[in-house]
Amino acid sequence: MDDDRVFKALADPTRRFLLDLLFARDGRTLTELESELAMTRFGVMKHLKVLEEANLVVPRRQGREKLHFLNAVPIRQIHDRWIDKYTSDNASALLDLKRGLESDDT
């Protein structure tokens, strides 16, 4: 199931960091991504492979370089399926009430 791959990919802090890097500036090479992490090139490649299998990163060849691009669509699909339904008016009202009660304690 694709959701399982996305959740697995997002479960690791290193992979989330790679996604944050690509969000900040899309189209980075492996060398650029590797320079931001304290791990081997092979380690970064393994993380990128998991992200690619989850369709969160899309690689494209440009000449001799392989560029990596963020694909936010699977994250949005997870949001729409699993998170959005919990942000309905009822859930939002309960959360507002909880915050209000907690702020009265201070």
PDB file of C-alpha atoms in Angstrom:
ATOM      1  CA  MET A   1       0.000   0.000   0.000  1.00  0.00           C
ATOM      2  CA  ASP A   2       1.349   3.417  -0.937  1.00  0.00           C
ATOM      3  CA  ASP A   3       0.303   4.963   2.395  1.00  0.00           C
ATOM      4  CA  ASP A   4       2.523   2.472   4.190  1.00  0.00           C
ATOM      5  CA  ARG A   5       5.525   3.499   2.099  1.00  0.00           C
ATOM      6  CA  VAL A   6       4.857   7.174   2.759  1.00  0.00           C
ATOM      7  CA  PHE A   7       4.478   6.647   6.501  1.00  0.00           C
ATOM      8  CA  LYS A   8       7.652   4.515   6.567  1.00  0.00           C
ATOM      9  CA  ALA A   9       9.547   7.208   4.662  1.00  0.00           C
ATOM     10  CA  LEU A  10       8.306   9.983   6.942  1.00  0.00           C
ATOM     11  CA  ALA A  11       9.056   8.001  10.112  1.00  0.00           C
ATOM     12  CA  ASP A  12      12.788   8.606   9.849  1.00  0.00           C
ATOM     13  CA  PRO A  13      14.200  12.021  10.921  1.00  0.00           C
ATOM     14  CA  THR A  14      16.987  11.893   8.319  1.00  0.00           C
ATOM     15  CA  ARG A  15      14.485  11.406   5.521  1.00  0.00           C
ATOM     16  CA  ARG A  16      12.315  14.229   6.858  1.00  0.00           C
ATOM     17  CA  PHE A  17      15.426  16.426   6.884  1.00  0.00           C
ATOM     18  CA  LEU A  18      16.128  15.515   3.241  1.00  0.00           C
ATOM     19  CA  LEU A  19      12.558  16.486   2.354  1.00  0.00           C
ATOM     20  CA  ASP A  20      13.011  19.785   4.203  1.00  0.00           C
ATOM     21  CA  LEU A  21      16.176  20.457   2.192  1.00  0.00           C
ATOM     22  CA  LEU A  22      14.345  19.793  -1.066  1.00  0.00           C
ATOM     23  CA  PHE A  23      11.441  21.950   0.068  1.00  0.00           C
ATOM     24  CA  ALA A  24      13.867  24.816   0.692  1.00  0.00           C
ATOM     25  CA  ARG A  25      15.519  24.359  -2.711  1.00  0.00           C
ATOM     26  CA  ASP A  26      14.351  21.757  -5.161  1.00  0.00           C
ATOM     27  CA  GLY A  27      16.555  20.018  -7.711  1.00  0.00           C
ATOM     28  CA  ARG A  28      19.596  19.146  -5.587  1.00  0.00           C
ATOM     29  CA  THR A  29      22.260  16.629  -6.472  1.00  0.00           C
ATOM     30  CA  LEU A  30      23.317  13.771  -4.220  1.00  0.00           C
ATOM     31  CA  THR A  31      26.537  15.643  -3.452  1.00  0.00           C
ATOM     32  CA  GLU A  32      24.594  18.720  -2.299  1.00  0.00           C
ATOM     33  CA  LEU A  33      22.310  16.642  -0.095  1.00  0.00           C
ATOM     34  CA  GLU A  34      25.208  14.633   1.292  1.00  0.00           C
ATOM     35  CA  SER A  35      27.050  17.800   2.295  1.00  0.00           C
ATOM     36  CA  GLU A  36      24.222  18.659   4.703  1.00  0.00           C
ATOM     37  CA  LEU A  37      24.375  15.344   6.566  1.00  0.00           C
ATOM     38  CA  ALA A  38      26.965  13.643   8.754  1.00  0.00           C
ATOM     39  CA  MET A  39      26.751  10.300   6.969  1.00  0.00           C
ATOM     40  CA  THR A  40      28.280   8.502   4.045  1.00  0.00           C
ATOM     41  CA  ARG A  41      27.226   8.985   0.459  1.00  0.00           C
ATOM     42  CA  PHE A  42      25.917   5.421   0.485  1.00  0.00           C
ATOM     43  CA  GLY A  43      23.773   6.173   3.553  1.00  0.00           C
ATOM     44  CA  VAL A  44      22.201   9.191   1.862  1.00  0.00           C
ATOM     45  CA  MET A  45      21.563   7.090  -1.252  1.00  0.00           C
ATOM     46  CA  LYS A  46      19.716   4.493   0.834  1.00  0.00           C
ATOM     47  CA  HIS A  47      17.490   7.183   2.362  1.00  0.00           C
ATOM     48  CA  LEU A  48      16.803   8.694  -1.055  1.00  0.00           C
ATOM     49  CA  LYS A  49      15.825   5.256  -2.371  1.00  0.00           C
ATOM     50  CA  VAL A  50      13.179   4.901   0.359  1.00  0.00           C
ATOM     51  CA  LEU A  51      11.880   8.393  -0.468  1.00  0.00           C
ATOM     52  CA  GLU A  52      11.780   7.536  -4.170  1.00  0.00           C
ATOM     53  CA  GLU A  53       9.901   4.288  -3.503  1.00  0.00           C
ATOM     54  CA  ALA A  54       7.313   6.315  -1.569  1.00  0.00           C
ATOM     55  CA  ASN A  55       7.146   8.736  -4.531  1.00  0.00           C
ATOM     56  CA  LEU A  56       8.158  11.615  -2.242  1.00  0.00           C
ATOM     57  CA  VAL A  57      11.309  12.316  -4.253  1.00  0.00           C
ATOM     58  CA  VAL A  58      11.474  12.228  -8.027  1.00  0.00           C
ATOM     59  CA  PRO A  59      14.933  11.961  -9.603  1.00  0.00           C
ATOM     60  CA  ARG A  60      15.655  13.461 -13.019  1.00  0.00           C
ATOM     61  CA  ARG A  61      18.802  13.244 -15.085  1.00  0.00           C
ATOM     62  CA  GLN A  62      20.164  16.522 -16.370  1.00  0.00           C
ATOM     63  CA  GLY A  63      23.271  15.849 -18.361  1.00  0.00           C
ATOM     64  CA  ARG A  64      25.667  13.926 -16.140  1.00  0.00           C
ATOM     65  CA  GLU A  65      23.884  14.933 -12.939  1.00  0.00           C
ATOM     66  CA  LYS A  66      20.940  13.323 -11.222  1.00  0.00           C
ATOM     67  CA  LEU A  67      18.747  15.946  -9.598  1.00  0.00           C
ATOM     68  CA  HIS A  68      16.244  15.187  -6.841  1.00  0.00           C
ATOM     69  CA  PHE A  69      12.884  16.951  -6.632  1.00  0.00           C
ATOM     70  CA  LEU A  70      10.274  16.965  -3.882  1.00  0.00           C
ATOM     71  CA  ASN A  71       6.878  15.511  -4.750  1.00  0.00           C
ATOM     72  CA  ALA A  72       4.452  16.751  -2.088  1.00  0.00           C
ATOM     73  CA  VAL A  73       1.394  15.021  -3.579  1.00  0.00           C
ATOM     74  CA  PRO A  74       1.662  11.850  -1.418  1.00  0.00           C
ATOM     75  CA  ILE A  75       1.966  13.997   1.723  1.00  0.00           C
ATOM     76  CA  ARG A  76      -1.130  15.935   0.702  1.00  0.00           C
ATOM     77  CA  GLN A  77      -3.005  12.689   0.091  1.00  0.00           C
ATOM     78  CA  ILE A  78      -2.062  11.498   3.586  1.00  0.00           C
ATOM     79  CA  HIS A  79      -3.224  14.832   4.962  1.00  0.00           C
ATOM     80  CA  ASP A  80      -6.541  14.666   3.159  1.00  0.00           C
ATOM     81  CA  ARG A  81      -7.200  11.070   4.163  1.00  0.00           C
ATOM     82  CA  TRP A  82      -5.902  10.942   7.729  1.00  0.00           C
ATOM     83  CA  ILE A  83      -5.547  14.456   9.119  1.00  0.00           C
ATOM     84  CA  ASP A  84      -8.166  16.618   7.464  1.00  0.00           C
ATOM     85  CA  LYS A  85     -11.100  14.635   8.869  1.00  0.00           C
ATOM     86  CA  TYR A  86      -9.833  15.311  12.391  1.00  0.00           C
ATOM     87  CA  THR A  87      -9.731  19.043  11.814  1.00  0.00           C
ATOM     88  CA  SER A  88     -13.459  19.230  11.288  1.00  0.00           C
ATOM     89  CA  ASP A  89     -15.462  21.845  13.159  1.00  0.00           C
ATOM     90  CA  ASN A  90     -16.154  19.495  16.076  1.00  0.00           C
ATOM     91  CA  ALA A  91     -12.521  18.531  16.544  1.00  0.00           C
ATOM     92  CA  SER A  92     -11.419  22.151  16.188  1.00  0.00           C
ATOM     93  CA  ALA A  93     -13.983  23.278  18.758  1.00  0.00           C
ATOM     94  CA  LEU A  94     -12.784  20.664  21.250  1.00  0.00           C
ATOM     95  CA  LEU A  95      -9.168  21.647  20.701  1.00  0.00           C
ATOM     96  CA  ASP A  96     -10.038  25.327  21.206  1.00  0.00           C
ATOM     97  CA  LEU A  97     -11.856  24.419  24.431  1.00  0.00           C
ATOM     98  CA  LYS A  98      -8.858  22.392  25.641  1.00  0.00           C
ATOM     99  CA  ARG A  99      -6.470  25.273  24.917  1.00  0.00           C
ATOM    100  CA  GLY A 100      -8.769  27.711  26.673  1.00  0.00           C
ATOM    101  CA  LEU A 101      -8.988  25.549  29.755  1.00  0.00           C
ATOM    102  CA  GLU A 102      -5.237  25.019  29.842  1.00  0.00           C
ATOM    103  CA  SER A 103      -4.527  28.722  29.490  1.00  0.00           C
ATOM    104  CA  ASP A 104      -6.820  29.491  32.468  1.00  0.00           C
ATOM    105  CA  ASP A 105      -4.564  27.350  34.661  1.00  0.00           C
ATOM    106  CA  THR A 106      -1.601  29.699  34.237  1.00  0.00           C
TER     107      THR A 106
END
